[in-house]
Short mmCIF file of C-alpha atoms and ligand atoms in Angstrom, two decimals:
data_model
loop_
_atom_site.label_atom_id
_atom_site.label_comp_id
_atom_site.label_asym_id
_atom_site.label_seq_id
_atom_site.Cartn_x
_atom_site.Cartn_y
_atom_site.Cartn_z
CA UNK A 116 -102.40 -32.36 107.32
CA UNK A 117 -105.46 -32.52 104.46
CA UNK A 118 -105.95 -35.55 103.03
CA UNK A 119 -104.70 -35.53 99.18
CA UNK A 120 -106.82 -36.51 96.39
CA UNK A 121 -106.55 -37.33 92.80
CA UNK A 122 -107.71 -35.23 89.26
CA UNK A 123 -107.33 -36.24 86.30
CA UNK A 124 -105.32 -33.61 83.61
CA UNK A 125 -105.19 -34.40 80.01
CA UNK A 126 -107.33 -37.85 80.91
CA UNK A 127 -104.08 -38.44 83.05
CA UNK A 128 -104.66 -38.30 87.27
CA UNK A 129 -102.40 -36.87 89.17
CA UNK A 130 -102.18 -36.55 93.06
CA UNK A 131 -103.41 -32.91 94.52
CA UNK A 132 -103.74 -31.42 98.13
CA UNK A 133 -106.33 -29.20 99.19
CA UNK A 134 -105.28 -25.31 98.82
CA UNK A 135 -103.25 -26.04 95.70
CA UNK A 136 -103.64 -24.27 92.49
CA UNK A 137 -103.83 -26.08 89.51
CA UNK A 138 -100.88 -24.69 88.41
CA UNK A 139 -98.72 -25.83 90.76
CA UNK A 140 -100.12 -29.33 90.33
CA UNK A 141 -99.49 -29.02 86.71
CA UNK A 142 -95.76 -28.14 87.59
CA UNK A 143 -95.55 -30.94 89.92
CA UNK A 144 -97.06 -33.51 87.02
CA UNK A 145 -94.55 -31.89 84.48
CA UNK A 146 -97.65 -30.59 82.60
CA UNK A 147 -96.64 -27.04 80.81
CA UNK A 148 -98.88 -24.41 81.12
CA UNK A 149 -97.80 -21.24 79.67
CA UNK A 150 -97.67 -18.40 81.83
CA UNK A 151 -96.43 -14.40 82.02
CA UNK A 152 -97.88 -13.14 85.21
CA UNK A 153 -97.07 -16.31 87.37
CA UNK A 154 -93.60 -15.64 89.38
CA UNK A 155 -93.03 -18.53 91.58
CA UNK A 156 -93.18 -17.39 95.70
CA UNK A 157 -95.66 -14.56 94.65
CA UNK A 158 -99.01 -14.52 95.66
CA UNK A 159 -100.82 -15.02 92.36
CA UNK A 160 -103.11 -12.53 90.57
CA UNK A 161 -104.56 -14.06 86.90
CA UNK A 162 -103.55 -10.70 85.42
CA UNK A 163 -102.48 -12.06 82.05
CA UNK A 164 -105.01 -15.08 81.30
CA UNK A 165 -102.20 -16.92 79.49
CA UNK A 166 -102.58 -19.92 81.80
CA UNK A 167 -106.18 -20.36 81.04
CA UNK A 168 -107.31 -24.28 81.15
CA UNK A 169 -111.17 -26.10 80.30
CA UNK A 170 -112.71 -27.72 83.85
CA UNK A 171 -115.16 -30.26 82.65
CA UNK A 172 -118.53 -29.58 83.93
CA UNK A 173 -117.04 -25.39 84.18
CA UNK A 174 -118.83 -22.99 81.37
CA UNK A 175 -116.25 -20.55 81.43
CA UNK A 176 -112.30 -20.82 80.73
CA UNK A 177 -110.51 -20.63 84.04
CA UNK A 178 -106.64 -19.67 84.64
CA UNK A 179 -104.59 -22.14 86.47
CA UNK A 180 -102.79 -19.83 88.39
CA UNK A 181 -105.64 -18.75 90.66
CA UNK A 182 -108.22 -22.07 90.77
CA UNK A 183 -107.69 -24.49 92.88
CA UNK A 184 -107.78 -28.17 92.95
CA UNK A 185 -110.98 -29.43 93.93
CA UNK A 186 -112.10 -33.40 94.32
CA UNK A 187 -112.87 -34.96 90.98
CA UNK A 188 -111.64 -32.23 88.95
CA UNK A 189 -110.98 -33.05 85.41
CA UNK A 190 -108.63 -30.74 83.64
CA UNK A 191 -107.83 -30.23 79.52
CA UNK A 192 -104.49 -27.84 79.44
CA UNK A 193 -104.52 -28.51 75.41
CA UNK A 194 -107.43 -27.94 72.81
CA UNK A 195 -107.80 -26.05 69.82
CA UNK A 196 -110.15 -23.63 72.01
CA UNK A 197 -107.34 -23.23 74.33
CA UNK A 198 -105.00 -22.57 71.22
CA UNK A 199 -107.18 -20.25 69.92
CA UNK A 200 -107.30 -18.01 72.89
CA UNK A 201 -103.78 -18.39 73.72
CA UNK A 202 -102.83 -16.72 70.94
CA UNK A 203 -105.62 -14.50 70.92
CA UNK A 204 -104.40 -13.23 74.22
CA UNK A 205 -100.64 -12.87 72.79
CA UNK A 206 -101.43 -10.64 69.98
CA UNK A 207 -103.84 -8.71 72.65
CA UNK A 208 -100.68 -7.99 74.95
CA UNK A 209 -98.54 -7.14 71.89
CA UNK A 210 -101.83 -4.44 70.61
CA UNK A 211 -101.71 -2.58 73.88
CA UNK A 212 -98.37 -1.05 74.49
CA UNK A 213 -95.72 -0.30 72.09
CA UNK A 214 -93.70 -3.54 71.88
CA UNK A 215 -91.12 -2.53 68.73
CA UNK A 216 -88.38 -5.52 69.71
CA UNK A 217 -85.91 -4.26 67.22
CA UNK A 218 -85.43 -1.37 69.29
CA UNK A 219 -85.85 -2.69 72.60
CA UNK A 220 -83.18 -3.35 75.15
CA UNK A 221 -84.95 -6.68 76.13
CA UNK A 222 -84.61 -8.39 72.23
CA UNK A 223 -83.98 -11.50 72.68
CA UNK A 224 -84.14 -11.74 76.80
CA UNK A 225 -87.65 -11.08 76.85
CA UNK A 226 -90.19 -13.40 78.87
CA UNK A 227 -92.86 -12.12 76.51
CA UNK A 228 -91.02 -12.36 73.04
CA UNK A 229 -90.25 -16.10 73.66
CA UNK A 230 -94.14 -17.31 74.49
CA UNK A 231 -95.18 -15.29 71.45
CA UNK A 232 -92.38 -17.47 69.34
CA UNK A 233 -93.56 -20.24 72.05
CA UNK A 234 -97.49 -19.69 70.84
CA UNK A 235 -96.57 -18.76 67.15
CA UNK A 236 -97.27 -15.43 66.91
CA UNK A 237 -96.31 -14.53 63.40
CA UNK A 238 -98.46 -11.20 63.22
CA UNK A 239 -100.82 -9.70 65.79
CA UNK A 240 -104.14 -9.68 64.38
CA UNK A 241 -105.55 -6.18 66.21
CA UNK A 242 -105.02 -3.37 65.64
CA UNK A 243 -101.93 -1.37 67.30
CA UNK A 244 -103.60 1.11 70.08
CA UNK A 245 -99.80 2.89 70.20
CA UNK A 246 -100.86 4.43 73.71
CA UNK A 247 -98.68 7.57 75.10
CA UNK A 248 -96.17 6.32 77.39
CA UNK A 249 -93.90 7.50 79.61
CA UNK A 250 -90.21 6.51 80.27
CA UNK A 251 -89.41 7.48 83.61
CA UNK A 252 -85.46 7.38 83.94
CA UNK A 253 -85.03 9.09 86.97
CA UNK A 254 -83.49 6.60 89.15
CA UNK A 255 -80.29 6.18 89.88
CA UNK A 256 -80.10 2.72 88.70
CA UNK A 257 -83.25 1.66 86.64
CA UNK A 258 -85.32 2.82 84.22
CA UNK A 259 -89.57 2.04 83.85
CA UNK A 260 -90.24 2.26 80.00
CA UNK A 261 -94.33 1.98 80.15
CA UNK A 262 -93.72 1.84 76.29
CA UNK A 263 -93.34 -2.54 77.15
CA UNK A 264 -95.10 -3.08 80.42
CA UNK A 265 -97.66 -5.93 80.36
CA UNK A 266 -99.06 -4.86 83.68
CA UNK A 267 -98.03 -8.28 85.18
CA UNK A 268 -97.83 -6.65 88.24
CA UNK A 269 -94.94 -9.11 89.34
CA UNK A 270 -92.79 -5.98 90.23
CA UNK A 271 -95.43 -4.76 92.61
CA UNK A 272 -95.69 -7.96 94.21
CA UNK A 273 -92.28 -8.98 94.91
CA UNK A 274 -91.23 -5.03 96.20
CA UNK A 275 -94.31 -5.09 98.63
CA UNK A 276 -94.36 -9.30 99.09
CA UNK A 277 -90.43 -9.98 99.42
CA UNK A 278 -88.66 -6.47 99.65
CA UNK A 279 -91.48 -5.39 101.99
CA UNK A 280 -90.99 -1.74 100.52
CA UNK A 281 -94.59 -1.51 99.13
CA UNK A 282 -93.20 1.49 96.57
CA UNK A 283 -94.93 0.43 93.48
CA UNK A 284 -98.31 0.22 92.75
CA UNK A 285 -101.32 0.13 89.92
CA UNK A 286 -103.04 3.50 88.82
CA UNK A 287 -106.21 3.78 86.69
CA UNK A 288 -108.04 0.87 84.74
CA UNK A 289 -107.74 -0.85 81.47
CA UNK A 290 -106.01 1.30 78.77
CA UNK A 291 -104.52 3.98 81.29
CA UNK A 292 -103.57 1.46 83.89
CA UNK A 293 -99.69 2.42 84.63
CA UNK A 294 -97.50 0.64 86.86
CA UNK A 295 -96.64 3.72 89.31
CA UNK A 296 -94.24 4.41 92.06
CA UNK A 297 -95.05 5.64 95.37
CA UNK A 298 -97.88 8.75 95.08
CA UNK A 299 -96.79 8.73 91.30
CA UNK A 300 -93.97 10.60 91.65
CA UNK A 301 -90.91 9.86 89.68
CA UNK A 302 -88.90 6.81 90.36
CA UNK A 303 -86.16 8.80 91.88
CA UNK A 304 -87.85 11.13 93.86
CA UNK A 305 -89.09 7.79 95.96
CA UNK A 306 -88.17 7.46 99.66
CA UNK A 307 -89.29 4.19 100.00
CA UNK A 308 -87.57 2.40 97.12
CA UNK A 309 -84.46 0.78 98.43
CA UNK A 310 -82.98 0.58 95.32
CA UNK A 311 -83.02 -3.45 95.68
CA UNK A 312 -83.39 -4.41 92.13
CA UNK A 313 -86.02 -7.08 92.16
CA UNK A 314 -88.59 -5.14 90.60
CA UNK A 315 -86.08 -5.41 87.38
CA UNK A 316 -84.79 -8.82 87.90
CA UNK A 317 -88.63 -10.47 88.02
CA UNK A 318 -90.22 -8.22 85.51
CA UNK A 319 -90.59 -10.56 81.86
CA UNK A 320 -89.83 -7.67 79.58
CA UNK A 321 -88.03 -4.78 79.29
CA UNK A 322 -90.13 -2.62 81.01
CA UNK A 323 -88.07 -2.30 83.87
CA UNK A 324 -84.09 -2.54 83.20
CA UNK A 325 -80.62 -1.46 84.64
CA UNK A 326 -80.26 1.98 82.81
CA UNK A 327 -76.90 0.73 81.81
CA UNK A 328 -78.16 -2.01 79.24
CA UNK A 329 -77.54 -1.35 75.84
CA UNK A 330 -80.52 -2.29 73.19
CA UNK A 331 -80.35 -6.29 73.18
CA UNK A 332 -77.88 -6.41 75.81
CA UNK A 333 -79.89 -6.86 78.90
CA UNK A 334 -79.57 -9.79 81.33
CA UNK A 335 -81.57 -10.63 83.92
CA UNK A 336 -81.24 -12.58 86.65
CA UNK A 337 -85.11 -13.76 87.50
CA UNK A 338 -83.88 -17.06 88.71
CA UNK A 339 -81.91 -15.48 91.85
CA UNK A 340 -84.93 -13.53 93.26
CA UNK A 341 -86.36 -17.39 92.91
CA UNK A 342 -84.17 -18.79 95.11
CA UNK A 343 -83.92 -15.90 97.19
CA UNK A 344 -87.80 -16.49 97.78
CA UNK A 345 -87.13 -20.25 98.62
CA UNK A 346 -84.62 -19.48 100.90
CA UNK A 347 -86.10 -17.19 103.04
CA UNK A 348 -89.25 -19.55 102.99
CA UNK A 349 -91.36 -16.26 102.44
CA UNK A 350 -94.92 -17.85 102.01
CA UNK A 351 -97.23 -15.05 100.62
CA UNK B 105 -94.12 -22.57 33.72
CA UNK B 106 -91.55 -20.55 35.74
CA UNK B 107 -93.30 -18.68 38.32
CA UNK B 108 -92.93 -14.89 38.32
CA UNK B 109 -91.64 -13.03 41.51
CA UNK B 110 -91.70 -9.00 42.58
CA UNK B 111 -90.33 -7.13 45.35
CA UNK B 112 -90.97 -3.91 46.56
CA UNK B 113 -90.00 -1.53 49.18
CA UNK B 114 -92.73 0.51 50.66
CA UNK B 115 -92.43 2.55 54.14
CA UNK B 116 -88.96 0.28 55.48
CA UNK B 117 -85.11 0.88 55.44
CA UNK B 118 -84.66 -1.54 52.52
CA UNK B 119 -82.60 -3.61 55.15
CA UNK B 120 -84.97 -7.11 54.26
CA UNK B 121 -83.93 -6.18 50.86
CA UNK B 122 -80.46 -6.18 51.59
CA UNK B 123 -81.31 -9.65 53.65
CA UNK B 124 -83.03 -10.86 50.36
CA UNK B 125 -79.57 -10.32 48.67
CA UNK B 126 -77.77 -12.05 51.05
CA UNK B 127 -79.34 -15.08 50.27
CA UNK B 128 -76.25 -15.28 47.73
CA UNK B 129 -75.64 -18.17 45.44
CA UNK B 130 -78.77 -19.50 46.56
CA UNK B 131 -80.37 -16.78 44.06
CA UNK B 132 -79.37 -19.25 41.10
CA UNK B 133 -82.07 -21.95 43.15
CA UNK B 134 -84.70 -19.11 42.80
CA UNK B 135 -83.60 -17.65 39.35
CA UNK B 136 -84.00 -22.10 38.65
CA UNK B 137 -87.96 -21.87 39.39
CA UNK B 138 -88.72 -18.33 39.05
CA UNK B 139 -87.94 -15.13 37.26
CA UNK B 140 -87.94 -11.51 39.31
CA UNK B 141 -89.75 -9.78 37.28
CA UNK B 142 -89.72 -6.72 39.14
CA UNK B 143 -87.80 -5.01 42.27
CA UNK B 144 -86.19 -2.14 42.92
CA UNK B 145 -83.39 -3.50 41.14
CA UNK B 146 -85.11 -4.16 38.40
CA UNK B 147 -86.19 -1.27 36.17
CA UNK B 148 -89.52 -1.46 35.14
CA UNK B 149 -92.52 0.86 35.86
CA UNK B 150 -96.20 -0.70 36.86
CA UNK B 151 -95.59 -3.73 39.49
CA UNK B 152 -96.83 -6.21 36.85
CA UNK B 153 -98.87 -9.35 37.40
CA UNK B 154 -96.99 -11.80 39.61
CA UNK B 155 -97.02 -15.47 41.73
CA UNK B 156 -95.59 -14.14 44.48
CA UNK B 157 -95.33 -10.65 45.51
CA UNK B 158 -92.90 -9.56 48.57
CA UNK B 159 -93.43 -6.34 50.37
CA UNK B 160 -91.34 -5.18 52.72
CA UNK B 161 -92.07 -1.72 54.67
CA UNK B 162 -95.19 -0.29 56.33
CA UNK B 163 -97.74 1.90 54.63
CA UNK B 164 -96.52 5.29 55.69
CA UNK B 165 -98.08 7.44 52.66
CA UNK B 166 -101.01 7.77 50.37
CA UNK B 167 -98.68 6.36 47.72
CA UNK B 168 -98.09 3.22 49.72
CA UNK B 169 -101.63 2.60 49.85
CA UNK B 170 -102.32 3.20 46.53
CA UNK B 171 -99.18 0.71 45.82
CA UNK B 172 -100.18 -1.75 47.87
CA UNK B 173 -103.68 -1.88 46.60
CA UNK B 174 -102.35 -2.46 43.35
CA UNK B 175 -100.27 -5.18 44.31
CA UNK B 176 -102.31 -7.59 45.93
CA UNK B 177 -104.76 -7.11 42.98
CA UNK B 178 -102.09 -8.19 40.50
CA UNK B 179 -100.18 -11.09 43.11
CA UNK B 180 -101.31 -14.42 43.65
CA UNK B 181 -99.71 -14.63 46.63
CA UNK B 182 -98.21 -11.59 48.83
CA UNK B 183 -95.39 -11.83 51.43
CA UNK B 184 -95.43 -9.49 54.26
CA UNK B 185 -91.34 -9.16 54.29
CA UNK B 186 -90.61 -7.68 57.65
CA UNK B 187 -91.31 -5.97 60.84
CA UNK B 188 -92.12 -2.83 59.45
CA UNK B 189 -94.52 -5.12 57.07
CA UNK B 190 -95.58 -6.93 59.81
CA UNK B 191 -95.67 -4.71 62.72
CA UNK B 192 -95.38 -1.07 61.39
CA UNK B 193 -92.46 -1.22 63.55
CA UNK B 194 -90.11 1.81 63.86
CA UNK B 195 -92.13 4.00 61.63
CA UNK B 196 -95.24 3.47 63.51
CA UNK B 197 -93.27 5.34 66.60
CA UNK B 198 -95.20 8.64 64.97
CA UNK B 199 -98.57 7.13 65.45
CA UNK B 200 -98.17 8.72 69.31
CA UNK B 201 -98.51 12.04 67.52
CA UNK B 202 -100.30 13.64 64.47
CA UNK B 203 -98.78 13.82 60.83
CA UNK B 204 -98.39 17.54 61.36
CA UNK B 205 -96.58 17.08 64.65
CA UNK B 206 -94.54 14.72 63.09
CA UNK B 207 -93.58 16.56 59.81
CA UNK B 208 -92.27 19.63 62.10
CA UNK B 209 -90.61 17.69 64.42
CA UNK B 210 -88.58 16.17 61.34
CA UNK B 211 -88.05 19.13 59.39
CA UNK B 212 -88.57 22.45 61.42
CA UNK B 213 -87.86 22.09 64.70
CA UNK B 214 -85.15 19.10 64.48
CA UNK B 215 -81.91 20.84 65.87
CA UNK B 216 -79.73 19.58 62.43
CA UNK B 217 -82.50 21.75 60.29
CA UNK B 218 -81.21 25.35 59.56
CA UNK B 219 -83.67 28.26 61.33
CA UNK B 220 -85.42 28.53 58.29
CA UNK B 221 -86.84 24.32 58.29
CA UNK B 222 -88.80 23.57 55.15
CA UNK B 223 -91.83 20.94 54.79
CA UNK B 224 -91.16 19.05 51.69
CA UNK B 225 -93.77 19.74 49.37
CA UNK B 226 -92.98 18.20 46.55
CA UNK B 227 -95.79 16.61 44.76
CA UNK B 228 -93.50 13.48 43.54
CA UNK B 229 -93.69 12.70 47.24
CA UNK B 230 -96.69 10.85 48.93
CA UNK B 231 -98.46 12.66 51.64
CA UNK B 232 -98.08 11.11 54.82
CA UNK B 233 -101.72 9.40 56.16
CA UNK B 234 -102.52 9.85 59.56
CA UNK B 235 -101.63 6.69 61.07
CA UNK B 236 -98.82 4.47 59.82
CA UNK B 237 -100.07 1.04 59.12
CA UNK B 238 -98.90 -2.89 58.97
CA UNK B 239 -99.66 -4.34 55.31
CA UNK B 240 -102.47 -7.01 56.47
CA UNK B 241 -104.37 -3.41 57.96
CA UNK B 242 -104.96 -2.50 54.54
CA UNK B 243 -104.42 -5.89 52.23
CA UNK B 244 -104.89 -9.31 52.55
CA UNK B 245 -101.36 -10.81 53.47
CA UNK B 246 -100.55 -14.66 52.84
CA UNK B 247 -97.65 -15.06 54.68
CA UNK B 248 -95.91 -12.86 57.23
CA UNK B 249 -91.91 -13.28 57.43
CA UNK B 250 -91.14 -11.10 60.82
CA UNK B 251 -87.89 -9.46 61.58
CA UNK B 252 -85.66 -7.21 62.15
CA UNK B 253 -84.57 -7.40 58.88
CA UNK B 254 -85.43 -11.50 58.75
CA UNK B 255 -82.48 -13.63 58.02
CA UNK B 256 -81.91 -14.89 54.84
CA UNK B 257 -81.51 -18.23 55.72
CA UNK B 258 -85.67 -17.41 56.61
CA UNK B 259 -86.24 -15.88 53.45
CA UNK B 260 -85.01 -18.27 51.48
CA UNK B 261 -86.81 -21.16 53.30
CA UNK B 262 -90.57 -19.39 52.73
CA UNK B 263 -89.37 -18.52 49.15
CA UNK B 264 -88.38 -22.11 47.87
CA UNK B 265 -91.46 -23.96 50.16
CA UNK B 266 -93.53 -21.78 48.29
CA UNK B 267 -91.92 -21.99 45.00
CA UNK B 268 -91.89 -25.90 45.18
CA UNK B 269 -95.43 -25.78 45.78
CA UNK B 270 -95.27 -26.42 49.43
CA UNK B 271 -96.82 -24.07 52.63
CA UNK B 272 -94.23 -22.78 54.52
CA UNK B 273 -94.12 -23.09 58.39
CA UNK B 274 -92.69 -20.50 60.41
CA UNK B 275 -92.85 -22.66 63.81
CA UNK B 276 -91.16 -20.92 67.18
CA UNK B 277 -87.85 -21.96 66.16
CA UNK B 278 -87.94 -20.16 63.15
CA UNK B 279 -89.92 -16.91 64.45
CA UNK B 280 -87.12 -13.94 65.13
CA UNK B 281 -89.27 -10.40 65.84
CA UNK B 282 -85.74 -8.61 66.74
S1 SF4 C 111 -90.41 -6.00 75.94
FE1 SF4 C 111 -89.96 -7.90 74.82
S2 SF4 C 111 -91.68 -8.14 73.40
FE2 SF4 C 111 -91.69 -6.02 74.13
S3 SF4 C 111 -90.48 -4.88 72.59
FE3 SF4 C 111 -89.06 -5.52 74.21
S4 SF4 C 111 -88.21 -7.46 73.46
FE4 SF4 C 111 -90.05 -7.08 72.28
S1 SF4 C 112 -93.00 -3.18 84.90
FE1 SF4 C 112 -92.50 -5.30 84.31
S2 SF4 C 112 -92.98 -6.49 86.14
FE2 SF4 C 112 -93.99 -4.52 86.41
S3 SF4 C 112 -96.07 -4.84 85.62
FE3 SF4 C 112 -94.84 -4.02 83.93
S4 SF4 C 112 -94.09 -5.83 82.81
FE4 SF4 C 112 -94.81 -6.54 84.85
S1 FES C 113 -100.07 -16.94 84.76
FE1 FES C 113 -102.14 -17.30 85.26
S2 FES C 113 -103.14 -15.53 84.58
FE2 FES C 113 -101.02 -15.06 84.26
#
């Protein structure tokens, strides 16, 4: 058993142990960090840089999801720098895909739409980049609409970390990165998708939904895959 | 001095519009402190000189931009009144594809359209730019008043903070994209 030590967060210190991230202390210490990419009994990744937090001492900004606590660490979660990039990285996420909420079957059960109310979004800043994207509807069950992925990557995670099918995947880098399945084949065509459903249930927007779900009718059930993950003691 | 309000409609549905109306008796608080001087309700030509000017659609055609242009040179302040103000929204769907792609997909090759599809050429009609736009791409914008059309109970609110002199907050309880 490591020894535990203290950092301080916001000038207030709170109890760590060695191989902890500073997100999960934050959780602990009821500090809020705001987070997309983050799905709790998933190995993390710092794909969206929403959780991004100052480290006295530390040049850069760092995201809590992927640092961990070290000795003497002190920690500022709030600043107007923090602010400033926070919603900087918002409107950035909104600029890359197609996110038109009015039409989406996710309004108003989206991860993403409620931390851009969260962070105050009132109008994205960039410009639009409207990229091509696909909607592949050829499953059975589900349907991936690349119009609102965020490239969160908690779908590929919890098929290949808690499913164990390993069907999804990444494919190509910055603006053409797309979420893919298997070789890139369509969805349906997949041998190795077991049609589990955890993909959609974890996955904060409505880039991956029950093909059933009428626009602004979608529930998900995020919190089930959660306890799913806690009961099977799955440690990543 | 009674302040002096317009509206306009550029590139939307004229739902936030129809959101504006619903504001109901509560017009009499705005008719109280301002006048509407202009809307498309109100039949006058130019968009004349104004306090507050509230746009609600994106700019879609040259005539938009020209409109536009016009408008925040002759506003004090200008309301972005929408998603498709905000956002470009729905119309901004065609930005995928070229104006020319577009324009036959709508009017040749559109299965209601009769075999022999027309363009619209009319020259009353703007000419469609290449990429549809959000109002602050081209203007300055003051405030922005998302939605989907935005309630009225939100319109209201930003029009009688501003028209009491006070800055209006849209805070995450008040923010509504959908
Ligand atoms: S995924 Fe969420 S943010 Fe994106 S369009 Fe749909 S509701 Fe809006
Ligand atoms: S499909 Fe959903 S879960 Fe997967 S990367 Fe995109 S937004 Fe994230
Ligand atoms: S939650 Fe840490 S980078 Fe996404």
């Amino acid at each position: 058993m490591n020894a535990s030590f203290t950092i301080t967060i916001d000038n207030q210190s709170v109890e760590a142990t060695p191989g902890e991230s500073l997100l999960e202390v934050c959780r602990k210490a009821n500090i809020p960090l705001p987070v997309m990419c983050d799905f709790k009994g998933l190995s993390p990744v710092g794909a969206c840089r929403l959780c991004l937090v100052e480290i006295e001492g530390v040049p850069k900004l760092l995201p809590a999801c992927t640092t961990l606590v070290a000795p003497n660490q002190a920690v500022h979660t709030q600043s107007d720098k923090l602010r400033k990039y926070r919603r900087m990285i918002i409107e950035l996420i909104f600029s890359e895909r197609n996110h038109i909420c009015a039409i989406c079957v996710a309004n108003n059960n989206c991860e993403l739409q409620k931390m851009a109310y969260e962070l105050g979004m009132d109008h994205v800043r960039f410009p639009y980049l409207t990229p091509v994207c696909e909607v592949d509807a050829s499953h059975e069950k589900y349907v991936m609409d690349h119009n609102r992925c965020i490239l969160c990557t908690r779908c590929v995670r919890v098929c290949s970390e808690i499913e164990g099918a390993m069907t999804r995947d990444v494919m190509g880098r910055g603006f053409d990165a797309r979420i893919i399945t298997e070789f890139k084949q369509p969805w349906g065509d997949s041998t190795g998708c077991t049609s589990c459903g955890k993909c959609v249930q974890v996955c904060p927007t409505g880039a991956l939904t029950p093909n059933d779900a009428a626009q602004g009718r979608l529930k998900k059930n995020p919190e089930l895959v959660a306890l799913l993950i806690e009961k099977r003691e799955a440690k990543p | 001095m009674k302040k002096k309000i317009g509206t306009v409609w550029l590139g939307g549905c004229s739902g936030c519009h129809m959101s504006l109306l619903d504001i109901d008796e509560r017009i009499l608080d705005v008719a109280a402190l301002a006048d509407i001087v202009k809307s498309p309700v109100v039949d006058s030509k130019e968009f004349p000189d104004v306090d507050v000017a509230i746009v609600e659609g994106a700019i879609i055609t040259d005539q938009h931009l020209t409109e536009v242009r016009h408008i925040r040179a002759h506003s004090k302040i200008l309301i972005a009144l929408g998603n498709c103000a905000v956002t470009a929204n729905v119309p901004a769907y065609r930005n995928r594809v070229t104006k020319e792609e577009a324009l036959k997909c709508a009017y040749v090759d559109a299965s209601s359209n009769d075999s022999a599809g027309q363009m619209p050429d009319s020259p009353e009609l703007g000419k469609l730019l290449d990429r549809v736009r959000p109002l602050h791409e081209a203007v300055k914008v003051d405030y922005y008043i998302p939605g989907c059309p935005p309630s009225a109970d939100l319109i209201f609110y930003v029009l009688s903070e501003l028209l009491n002199g006070r800055t209006p907050n849209l805070d995450k309880e008040k923010l509504k994209y959908g």
